[in-house]
Amino acid sequence: MSETTYRNERPVKNMQVVQFASLWLFALSVSLPCSVASAQFSALASDRGPEPDTRRDGEWLQTNMDGYVLSQRVIKLAPQAEPQPALSVVLIPHEFDLIDGNAAVQYLQAISFAEQTNAQNAMREFQQKNVREAQATGKNIAEVEPYVWLKTAPADLPLEDVRKYLSYSGFQVRFLEQAVQRRHLNFDRNIQSDDNPIGYLLPEIQVMRELARLQSMRFRLAIAEGRSQDALKIFGQQLALGHHLDDEDFLVSNLVGIACASIGINDAYYLSESSAAPNMYWAIASLPQPLVSMRQSMAYEREFLFEQFKQFREVDETPQPPIYWQRFMRGITENLASAEAFGARLPQDMYYTPAGLATMVAAAYPGAKLFLVEELQMDATAVEELPIPQVVFLAIRRLYERQRDEFFKLQYIPSSQRAPFAPDDKLRADRNKYGWVTALSDLFLPAVQTAMGAKERLQQQLALLQTLESLRDYLASHDGQLPQKLSDLRLPAPQDPITQQPFAYVREEGRAKLSGAVATRIKYEFEIVPTLKK
């Protein structure tokens, strides 16, 4: 779907991206925040809910409902039977045809502009000129060229201007054609050997999303020029980029991959509306499931606290002398200061000096002692004999481990089955009862659920597109008439990944409405209008 569907727009002052746990939820927005603080505050802002209004955003009509955004689009569906042979239409190459190579090489070549300085300068001048005009006239930057082309229907594009702008990056095309054929992506990060993962920079991942936007322009130009096969190829490259980024250790990379794939899906509806475009039902069905699994990054995310604060791995019930805890707290202070240097701000009352950390530890002690005695069933006298820092950091570690797994275990069951296990109420109750001991849990964990939701929303988008392709097949054999119900389709409609139930479908007077369940506060609905095959 359109990136702007879930955008909380923020200006980006540089192209470097800091990785910090799962707070990078705004990888799905147009501008990826550059610091932990901005990611945290953006995530909190998104939880306030939308203002009540309805607006047109390119192809989409968006209405803020009670607790979610209804995103609607009219699809003028063109009849097209399944291809023969059925698997001859391909988006990502079949497993047999993939090359055992590293797609990172091709993507880096595509984004480098290493030998294209003049072209890069021309692109920047074009962008900056229009941005200056927008600022002078009070317009939103998204409403000026080239950005507005991302939500302009192909038939309405200023073709000569688009061609000229895309010519500056024309060298990218061959590298992207090569990248889609590679089996894996590997930036050789070896992140587990890094002493300060909170400060790890990901500038190349930010640029990947810029690459996807250029691909969207190429796609729309191809549709406008009647080059449906080229548009199909570009759509596959967008999906491949998303899937390749699943090989990354960082959730932020996965989320950017989801954003890139979503841009491709948003464009692909124009293929469903084209009588010249082949049916994509089996091409979608044969994609990797899920397209972005997040399995590798979630594994690293689960250990991220202990990767950043490695001292926590040493904390256990074994009594340690005061000198040990002096060194321990000095190391924590240095680690926090390092995090602050990269713009990663913990809650506002967290302290970055030895004296400030000592104050926090003293304040956390009563709640920590209560947790160790009540929840871990430790002997009260034994707890009293432990140094205060050991009581506090032991409680922080054990409580975090419990709360962490309450969040992470949800990835192993469908979203429709998660409600009984939702950990939010327990997290709030622990915060009220144990106070400071929950600080790191509050910071690291809540966004994990939203990241999982982004993965499932992508699968829902693909399933909706596959359903539209099944309807195209039905139209082709029923004189352009829609079925009364989805169960009448010859090519079975997939289930909604959010509910594990059929999508909602209602036919009325030759038209139909197809919609999915609310997925991370967005509900997609299509009004389907059959068109005659030309």
Coordinates of C-alpha atoms in Angstrom, one line a residue:
M1 CA 0.0 0.0 0.0
S2 CA 1.0 3.6 -0.3
E3 CA 3.8 4.6 2.1
T4 CA 1.8 7.7 2.9
T5 CA -0.9 5.6 4.4
Y6 CA 1.0 5.3 7.6
R7 CA 3.3 8.3 7.4
N8 CA 4.1 10.5 10.4
E9 CA 6.3 12.9 8.4
R10 CA 9.6 14.0 9.8
P11 CA 12.4 15.9 8.1
V12 CA 15.7 14.0 7.7
K13 CA 18.8 16.0 8.1
N14 CA 21.3 13.3 7.2
M15 CA 21.2 9.9 5.6
Q16 CA 22.7 7.9 8.5
V17 CA 20.5 5.5 10.4
V18 CA 21.2 4.3 13.9
Q19 CA 20.0 0.8 14.8
F20 CA 18.5 0.6 18.3
A21 CA 16.2 -2.3 19.2
S22 CA 12.7 -2.5 17.9
L23 CA 11.9 1.2 18.2
W24 CA 12.5 1.6 14.5
L25 CA 8.9 1.3 13.7
F26 CA 8.9 4.3 11.3
A27 CA 10.9 2.4 8.8
L28 CA 7.5 2.2 7.1
S29 CA 7.2 6.0 6.9
V30 CA 8.6 8.2 4.2
S31 CA 11.5 9.5 6.3
L32 CA 13.4 7.1 8.6
P33 CA 14.3 8.9 11.9
C34 CA 18.0 9.4 12.5
S35 CA 18.1 8.8 16.2
V36 CA 16.6 6.6 18.9
A37 CA 15.0 9.6 20.4
S38 CA 13.1 10.5 17.3
A39 CA 12.1 6.9 16.7
Q40 CA 10.8 6.6 20.2
F41 CA 8.8 9.8 20.1
S42 CA 7.4 9.0 16.7
A43 CA 6.3 5.6 17.9
L44 CA 4.6 7.2 20.9
A45 CA 3.0 9.9 18.7
S46 CA 1.5 7.2 16.5
D47 CA -0.2 5.6 19.5
R48 CA -2.3 8.7 20.1
G49 CA -4.5 7.8 17.2
P50 CA -5.5 9.8 14.1
E51 CA -7.5 13.0 13.9
P52 CA -11.0 12.5 12.6
D53 CA -10.9 13.4 8.9
T54 CA -11.1 12.0 5.4
R55 CA -8.5 12.8 2.8
R56 CA -7.4 11.8 -0.7
D57 CA -3.9 10.5 -0.9
G58 CA -3.1 9.6 -4.5
E59 CA -5.1 6.5 -5.4
W60 CA -6.3 6.1 -1.8
L61 CA -9.2 7.7 0.1
Q62 CA -8.3 7.6 3.8
T63 CA -10.9 8.0 6.5
N64 CA -9.9 8.1 10.2
M65 CA -12.3 5.8 12.0
D66 CA -12.5 4.9 15.7
G67 CA -9.1 3.4 16.3
Y68 CA -8.0 2.7 12.7
V69 CA -7.6 4.3 9.3
L70 CA -9.9 3.0 6.5
S71 CA -7.9 3.1 3.3
Q72 CA -10.1 2.7 0.2
R73 CA -9.3 2.3 -3.5
V74 CA -11.3 1.7 -6.7
I75 CA -9.9 -1.1 -8.8
K76 CA -11.0 -1.3 -12.4
L77 CA -10.3 -5.0 -12.7
A78 CA -9.3 -6.4 -16.1
P79 CA -10.2 -10.0 -17.0
Q80 CA -7.2 -12.3 -17.4
A81 CA -7.0 -16.0 -17.2
E82 CA -4.2 -17.8 -15.4
P83 CA -1.1 -18.1 -17.6
Q84 CA -0.1 -21.2 -19.5
P85 CA 2.1 -22.8 -18.3
A86 CA 0.8 -21.8 -14.9
L87 CA 4.2 -20.9 -13.4
S88 CA 5.6 -19.1 -16.4
V89 CA 4.9 -15.7 -14.8
V90 CA 7.6 -15.1 -12.2
L91 CA 8.2 -12.3 -9.8
I92 CA 11.1 -13.6 -7.8
P93 CA 13.1 -16.3 -9.7
H94 CA 12.3 -19.9 -8.9
E95 CA 14.8 -21.5 -6.5
F96 CA 16.5 -23.5 -9.2
D97 CA 17.2 -20.3 -11.2
L98 CA 18.7 -18.3 -8.4
I99 CA 22.5 -17.7 -8.4
D100 CA 24.6 -18.4 -5.3
G101 CA 25.7 -14.8 -5.1
N102 CA 25.5 -11.8 -2.8
A103 CA 22.9 -9.3 -3.8
A104 CA 24.5 -6.6 -1.6
V105 CA 27.1 -6.1 -4.3
Q106 CA 24.5 -5.2 -6.9
Y107 CA 22.5 -3.0 -4.5
L108 CA 25.5 -1.1 -3.4
Q109 CA 26.5 -0.5 -7.1
A110 CA 22.9 0.7 -7.7
I111 CA 22.9 3.3 -4.9
S112 CA 26.5 4.4 -5.1
F113 CA 26.5 6.9 -8.1
A114 CA 30.2 6.2 -8.0
E115 CA 30.7 7.2 -11.6
Q116 CA 27.6 9.3 -11.9
T117 CA 28.5 12.5 -10.1
N118 CA 27.0 14.8 -12.8
A119 CA 23.7 12.8 -12.8
Q120 CA 23.5 12.8 -9.0
N121 CA 24.0 16.6 -9.0
A122 CA 21.3 17.0 -11.6
M123 CA 18.9 14.9 -9.6
R124 CA 19.6 16.9 -6.4
E125 CA 19.3 20.2 -8.2
F126 CA 15.9 19.2 -9.6
Q127 CA 14.8 18.1 -6.1
Q128 CA 16.1 21.1 -4.3
K129 CA 14.6 23.6 -6.8
N130 CA 11.1 22.1 -6.3
V131 CA 11.6 21.9 -2.5
R132 CA 12.5 25.6 -2.4
E133 CA 9.5 26.5 -4.4
A134 CA 7.3 24.4 -2.1
Q135 CA 8.7 26.1 1.0
A136 CA 8.2 29.5 -0.6
T137 CA 4.5 28.8 -1.5
G138 CA 3.7 26.9 1.7
K139 CA 3.2 23.6 -0.1
N140 CA 3.9 20.1 1.4
I141 CA 7.1 18.7 -0.2
A142 CA 5.2 15.5 -1.0
E143 CA 3.0 17.6 -3.4
V144 CA 5.8 18.8 -5.7
E145 CA 7.9 16.9 -8.3
P146 CA 9.4 14.4 -8.2
Y147 CA 7.8 13.3 -5.0
V148 CA 4.3 13.8 -6.2
W149 CA 4.9 11.3 -9.0
L150 CA 4.9 8.5 -6.4
K151 CA 1.1 9.0 -6.0
T152 CA 0.2 10.2 -9.5
A153 CA -1.7 7.8 -11.8
P154 CA 0.4 6.7 -14.7
A155 CA -2.0 8.3 -17.2
D156 CA -1.5 11.7 -15.5
L157 CA 2.3 11.7 -15.4
P158 CA 4.3 14.4 -17.2
L159 CA 6.0 11.7 -19.2
E160 CA 8.9 13.8 -20.7
D161 CA 9.8 15.2 -17.2
V162 CA 9.7 11.7 -15.7
R163 CA 11.8 10.2 -18.4
K164 CA 14.4 12.9 -18.0
Y165 CA 14.5 12.6 -14.2
L166 CA 14.8 8.8 -14.4
S167 CA 17.6 9.0 -17.0
Y168 CA 19.9 10.4 -14.3
S169 CA 19.7 7.0 -12.5
G170 CA 19.3 4.8 -15.6
F171 CA 22.6 3.0 -14.7
Q172 CA 20.7 1.3 -11.8
V173 CA 18.5 -0.8 -14.0
R174 CA 21.1 -3.5 -14.9
F175 CA 22.3 -3.8 -11.3
L176 CA 18.7 -4.4 -10.1
E177 CA 18.2 -7.0 -12.8
Q178 CA 21.3 -8.8 -11.5
A179 CA 20.3 -8.4 -7.8
V180 CA 17.0 -10.1 -8.2
Q181 CA 18.8 -13.3 -9.4
R182 CA 21.0 -13.5 -6.3
R183 CA 20.0 -16.0 -3.6
H184 CA 21.2 -14.0 -0.5
L185 CA 22.2 -10.6 0.8
N186 CA 25.1 -10.2 3.2
F187 CA 26.7 -6.9 4.3
D188 CA 29.2 -8.9 6.4
R189 CA 28.2 -7.0 9.6
N190 CA 29.4 -9.6 12.2
I191 CA 27.3 -7.5 14.6
Q192 CA 27.8 -9.8 17.6
S193 CA 31.4 -8.7 17.8
D194 CA 30.5 -5.0 18.0
D195 CA 30.9 -3.5 21.4
N196 CA 28.4 -0.7 20.8
P197 CA 25.6 -2.0 18.5
I198 CA 23.4 1.0 19.6
G199 CA 25.8 3.2 17.6
Y200 CA 25.9 1.0 14.5
L201 CA 25.1 3.1 11.4
L202 CA 23.1 1.8 8.5
P203 CA 23.3 4.5 5.8
E204 CA 22.9 2.0 3.0
I205 CA 19.6 0.8 4.3
Q206 CA 18.1 4.3 4.3
V207 CA 19.1 4.7 0.6
M208 CA 17.4 1.4 -0.2
R209 CA 14.1 3.1 0.3
E210 CA 15.1 5.9 -2.0
L211 CA 15.9 3.1 -4.5
A212 CA 12.4 1.7 -4.1
R213 CA 10.9 5.1 -4.8
L214 CA 12.8 5.4 -8.0
Q215 CA 11.6 2.0 -8.9
S216 CA 8.0 3.1 -8.3
M217 CA 8.5 5.9 -10.8
R218 CA 10.0 3.5 -13.3
F219 CA 7.0 1.2 -12.8
R220 CA 4.5 4.0 -13.4
L221 CA 6.3 5.2 -16.4
A222 CA 6.3 1.7 -17.8
I223 CA 2.5 1.4 -17.3
A224 CA 1.9 4.8 -18.9
E225 CA 4.0 3.7 -21.9
G226 CA 2.1 0.3 -22.2
R227 CA 5.2 -1.7 -21.2
S228 CA 3.4 -4.1 -18.8
Q229 CA 6.1 -6.8 -18.9
D230 CA 8.7 -4.2 -17.8
A231 CA 6.3 -3.1 -15.0
L232 CA 5.9 -6.7 -13.9
K233 CA 9.7 -7.1 -13.8
I234 CA 10.0 -4.0 -11.7
F235 CA 7.3 -5.2 -9.3
G236 CA 9.3 -8.4 -8.8
Q237 CA 12.5 -6.5 -8.1
Q238 CA 10.7 -4.5 -5.4
L239 CA 9.5 -7.8 -3.8
A240 CA 13.0 -9.2 -4.1
L241 CA 14.5 -6.2 -2.4
G242 CA 12.1 -6.7 0.5
H243 CA 12.9 -10.4 0.7
H244 CA 16.7 -9.8 0.5
L245 CA 16.6 -7.4 3.4
D246 CA 15.1 -10.3 5.5
D247 CA 18.7 -11.6 5.6
E248 CA 19.7 -8.7 7.8
D249 CA 20.3 -8.9 11.6
F250 CA 18.4 -5.7 12.3
L251 CA 14.7 -5.1 12.5
V252 CA 15.1 -1.7 10.9
S253 CA 16.4 -3.4 7.8
N254 CA 13.5 -5.8 7.7
L255 CA 11.0 -2.9 8.1
V256 CA 12.6 -1.0 5.3
G257 CA 12.3 -4.2 3.2
I258 CA 8.6 -4.3 4.1
A259 CA 8.3 -0.7 3.1
C260 CA 10.0 -1.3 -0.3
A261 CA 7.8 -4.4 -1.0
S262 CA 4.7 -2.4 0.0
I263 CA 5.6 0.3 -2.5
G264 CA 5.7 -2.4 -5.1
I265 CA 2.4 -3.8 -4.1
N266 CA 0.8 -0.4 -4.2
D267 CA 1.9 -0.1 -7.8
A268 CA 1.0 -3.6 -8.8
Y269 CA -2.8 -2.8 -8.8
Y270 CA -2.2 -1.0 -12.1
L271 CA -1.1 -4.4 -13.5
S272 CA -4.4 -5.9 -12.2
E273 CA -6.2 -3.1 -14.2
S274 CA -4.3 -3.8 -17.4
S275 CA -5.7 -6.2 -20.0
A276 CA -2.2 -6.6 -21.3
A277 CA -0.7 -7.7 -18.0
P278 CA -0.6 -11.4 -17.3
N279 CA -2.4 -12.9 -14.3
M280 CA -0.1 -13.0 -11.3
Y281 CA -2.1 -15.4 -9.1
W282 CA 0.5 -18.2 -9.2
A283 CA 3.4 -15.8 -9.2
I284 CA 2.2 -14.5 -5.9
A285 CA 1.4 -17.9 -4.5
S286 CA 5.0 -19.1 -5.2
L287 CA 6.6 -16.2 -3.4
P288 CA 8.6 -17.1 -0.2
Q289 CA 6.2 -17.4 2.8
P290 CA 6.4 -15.0 4.5
L291 CA 8.2 -12.7 2.2
V292 CA 9.9 -11.0 5.2
S293 CA 10.1 -13.5 8.1
M294 CA 12.0 -11.3 10.5
R295 CA 13.3 -14.6 12.1
Q296 CA 17.0 -13.6 12.0
S297 CA 16.5 -10.1 13.2
M298 CA 14.0 -11.1 15.9
A299 CA 16.6 -13.5 17.2
Y300 CA 19.1 -10.7 17.5
E301 CA 16.5 -8.3 18.9
R302 CA 15.7 -10.7 21.7
E303 CA 19.3 -10.5 22.8
F304 CA 19.9 -6.8 22.0
L305 CA 19.8 -5.6 25.6
F306 CA 22.6 -8.0 26.5
E307 CA 24.5 -7.2 23.4
Q308 CA 24.5 -3.5 24.2
F309 CA 24.9 -3.9 28.0
K310 CA 27.1 -6.9 28.0
Q311 CA 27.7 -6.5 31.8
F312 CA 24.1 -7.8 32.3
R313 CA 25.1 -11.3 31.3
E314 CA 27.3 -11.5 34.4
V315 CA 24.5 -10.5 36.8
D316 CA 23.2 -13.5 38.9
E317 CA 22.4 -14.5 42.4
T318 CA 26.1 -15.1 43.4
P319 CA 27.1 -12.4 45.9
Q320 CA 29.8 -10.0 44.6
P321 CA 32.0 -7.6 46.6
P322 CA 31.4 -3.8 46.5
I323 CA 34.4 -3.2 44.2
Y324 CA 32.8 -5.4 41.6
W325 CA 29.6 -3.3 41.6
Q326 CA 31.6 -0.1 41.4
R327 CA 33.2 -1.3 38.2
F328 CA 29.9 -2.6 37.0
M329 CA 28.2 0.8 37.4
R330 CA 31.1 2.6 35.8
G331 CA 30.7 0.4 32.8
I332 CA 26.9 1.0 32.6
T333 CA 27.5 4.7 32.9
E334 CA 30.0 4.6 30.0
N335 CA 27.6 2.6 27.9
L336 CA 24.7 5.0 28.6
A337 CA 27.0 7.9 27.7
S338 CA 27.9 6.2 24.4
A339 CA 24.2 5.6 23.6
E340 CA 23.5 9.3 24.3
A341 CA 26.3 10.3 21.9
F342 CA 24.5 8.6 19.1
G343 CA 21.2 10.3 19.9
A344 CA 19.6 7.3 21.8
R345 CA 17.9 8.8 24.8
L346 CA 16.4 6.7 27.5
P347 CA 13.5 7.9 29.5
Q348 CA 14.0 11.6 30.6
D349 CA 14.7 10.8 34.2
M350 CA 17.5 8.3 33.3
Y351 CA 20.9 9.5 34.4
Y352 CA 24.1 9.3 32.5
T353 CA 26.6 10.2 35.3
P354 CA 27.9 8.0 38.1
A355 CA 26.1 10.1 40.7
G356 CA 22.9 10.1 38.6
L357 CA 23.0 6.3 38.1
A358 CA 23.6 5.8 41.9
T359 CA 20.5 7.9 42.5
M360 CA 18.5 5.8 40.1
V361 CA 19.7 2.6 41.8
A362 CA 18.7 3.8 45.2
A363 CA 15.3 4.8 43.9
A364 CA 14.8 1.4 42.3
Y365 CA 15.9 -0.7 45.3
P366 CA 12.5 -1.1 47.1
G367 CA 10.8 -2.3 43.9
A368 CA 13.7 -4.5 43.0
K369 CA 13.7 -6.2 46.4
L370 CA 9.9 -6.7 46.2
F371 CA 10.3 -8.4 42.8
L372 CA 13.0 -10.8 43.9
V373 CA 11.1 -11.9 47.0
E374 CA 7.6 -12.0 45.5
E375 CA 8.3 -13.2 41.9
L376 CA 11.5 -15.1 42.2
Q377 CA 10.8 -16.5 45.6
M378 CA 14.2 -15.5 46.9
D379 CA 14.8 -15.6 50.6
A380 CA 14.1 -12.1 52.0
T381 CA 17.1 -12.3 54.4
A382 CA 19.4 -13.3 51.6
V383 CA 18.2 -10.4 49.5
E384 CA 18.8 -8.0 52.3
E385 CA 22.4 -9.2 52.6
L386 CA 23.1 -8.5 48.9
P387 CA 24.7 -5.1 47.9
I388 CA 22.0 -2.7 46.7
P389 CA 23.3 -2.5 43.1
Q390 CA 23.2 -6.3 42.9
V391 CA 19.6 -6.4 44.0
V392 CA 18.6 -3.7 41.5
F393 CA 20.4 -5.1 38.5
L394 CA 19.5 -8.7 39.2
A395 CA 15.8 -7.6 39.4
I396 CA 16.2 -5.6 36.2
R397 CA 17.7 -8.6 34.4
R398 CA 15.2 -11.3 35.6
L399 CA 12.1 -9.1 35.1
Y400 CA 13.3 -8.1 31.6
E401 CA 13.9 -11.7 30.7
R402 CA 10.4 -12.6 31.7
Q403 CA 8.7 -9.7 30.1
R404 CA 10.8 -10.0 26.9
D405 CA 9.7 -13.6 26.3
E406 CA 6.1 -12.7 26.9
F407 CA 6.4 -10.4 23.8
F408 CA 8.7 -12.5 21.7
K409 CA 6.7 -15.8 22.1
L410 CA 3.8 -14.1 20.2
Q411 CA 5.7 -14.4 16.9
Y412 CA 5.1 -18.1 16.9
I413 CA 1.3 -18.0 16.8
P414 CA -1.0 -16.2 14.4
S415 CA -2.2 -12.8 15.3
S416 CA -5.8 -14.0 15.6
Q417 CA -4.7 -16.2 18.6
R418 CA -2.6 -13.6 20.5
A419 CA -5.3 -11.7 22.4
P420 CA -5.2 -14.0 25.5
F421 CA -1.5 -13.6 25.7
A422 CA -1.2 -9.8 25.2
P423 CA 1.5 -8.6 27.6
D424 CA 0.6 -4.9 27.7
D425 CA -1.6 -5.1 30.8
K426 CA 1.0 -7.1 32.7
L427 CA 3.8 -4.6 31.7
R428 CA 1.7 -1.7 33.0
A429 CA 1.0 -3.6 36.2
D430 CA 4.7 -4.4 36.8
R431 CA 5.5 -0.8 36.1
N432 CA 3.1 0.4 38.8
K433 CA 4.3 -2.2 41.3
Y434 CA 8.0 -2.4 40.8
G435 CA 8.8 1.1 39.4
W436 CA 12.3 1.7 38.0
V437 CA 13.0 -2.0 37.6
T438 CA 10.9 -2.0 34.5
A439 CA 12.6 0.9 32.7
L440 CA 14.5 -1.1 30.2
S441 CA 11.5 -3.3 29.5
D442 CA 9.4 -0.2 28.8
L443 CA 12.0 1.1 26.4
F444 CA 12.8 -2.1 24.4
L445 CA 9.7 -4.2 24.3
P446 CA 6.4 -2.6 23.3
A447 CA 7.4 -1.9 19.7
V448 CA 8.1 -5.6 19.0
Q449 CA 4.4 -6.3 18.6
T450 CA 4.1 -3.5 16.0
A451 CA 7.1 -4.9 14.1
M452 CA 5.3 -8.3 14.0
G453 CA 2.2 -6.5 12.8
A454 CA 4.1 -4.9 9.9
K455 CA 5.2 -8.3 8.7
E456 CA 1.6 -9.6 8.8
R457 CA 0.2 -6.5 7.1
L458 CA 2.6 -7.1 4.2
Q459 CA 1.3 -10.7 3.9
Q460 CA -2.2 -9.4 4.0
Q461 CA -1.4 -7.0 1.2
L462 CA -0.1 -9.8 -0.9
A463 CA -3.1 -12.0 -0.1
L464 CA -5.5 -9.2 -1.2
L465 CA -3.6 -8.8 -4.4
Q466 CA -3.7 -12.5 -5.0
T467 CA -7.4 -12.5 -4.4
L468 CA -7.8 -9.7 -7.1
E469 CA -5.9 -11.9 -9.5
S470 CA -8.2 -14.8 -8.8
L471 CA -11.1 -12.5 -9.6
R472 CA -9.4 -11.6 -12.8
D473 CA -9.3 -15.3 -13.7
Y474 CA -13.0 -15.6 -12.9
L475 CA -13.9 -12.6 -15.0
A476 CA -12.1 -14.1 -18.0
S477 CA -14.4 -17.1 -18.0
H478 CA -17.6 -15.5 -17.0
D479 CA -18.1 -12.7 -19.5
G480 CA -16.7 -10.1 -17.1
Q481 CA -19.2 -10.9 -14.3
L482 CA -18.0 -11.1 -10.7
P483 CA -18.8 -14.1 -8.5
Q484 CA -21.4 -13.9 -5.8
K485 CA -19.0 -15.1 -3.2
L486 CA -15.3 -15.9 -3.0
S487 CA -15.9 -19.6 -2.6
D488 CA -17.1 -19.6 -6.3
L489 CA -13.6 -18.7 -7.5
R490 CA -11.8 -21.4 -9.5
L491 CA -8.4 -20.3 -8.2
P492 CA -9.0 -20.3 -4.4
A493 CA -8.8 -17.0 -2.6
P494 CA -6.2 -17.0 0.2
Q495 CA -7.3 -16.5 3.8
D496 CA -6.8 -13.2 5.5
P497 CA -3.4 -13.7 7.4
I498 CA -4.7 -11.5 10.2
T499 CA -7.8 -13.6 11.1
Q500 CA -7.1 -16.9 9.3
Q501 CA -10.6 -16.4 7.9
P502 CA -11.8 -15.5 4.4
F503 CA -11.6 -11.8 3.3
A504 CA -14.9 -9.9 3.5
Y505 CA -16.5 -9.8 0.1
V506 CA -19.8 -8.3 -1.0
R507 CA -21.2 -8.1 -4.5
E508 CA -23.7 -5.4 -5.4
E509 CA -25.0 -4.4 -8.8
G510 CA -22.1 -5.7 -10.9
R511 CA -19.5 -4.3 -8.5
A512 CA -18.0 -5.8 -5.3
K513 CA -16.2 -4.7 -2.2
L514 CA -13.2 -6.7 -0.9
S515 CA -11.7 -5.8 2.5
G516 CA -9.3 -7.2 5.0
A517 CA -9.3 -7.1 8.8
V518 CA -7.7 -4.2 10.6
A519 CA -3.9 -4.7 10.5
T520 CA -1.9 -2.4 12.8
R521 CA -4.6 0.3 12.7
I522 CA -5.1 0.1 8.9
K523 CA -8.1 -1.5 7.1
Y524 CA -7.8 -1.9 3.4
E525 CA -11.0 -1.9 1.3
F526 CA -11.3 -2.2 -2.5
E527 CA -14.3 -1.3 -4.7
I528 CA -14.0 -3.6 -7.6
V529 CA -15.3 -2.5 -11.0
P530 CA -14.9 -5.1 -13.8
T531 CA -13.7 -3.8 -17.2
L532 CA -14.1 -5.3 -20.6
K533 CA -11.0 -7.0 -22.1
K534 CA -9.8 -5.0 -25.0

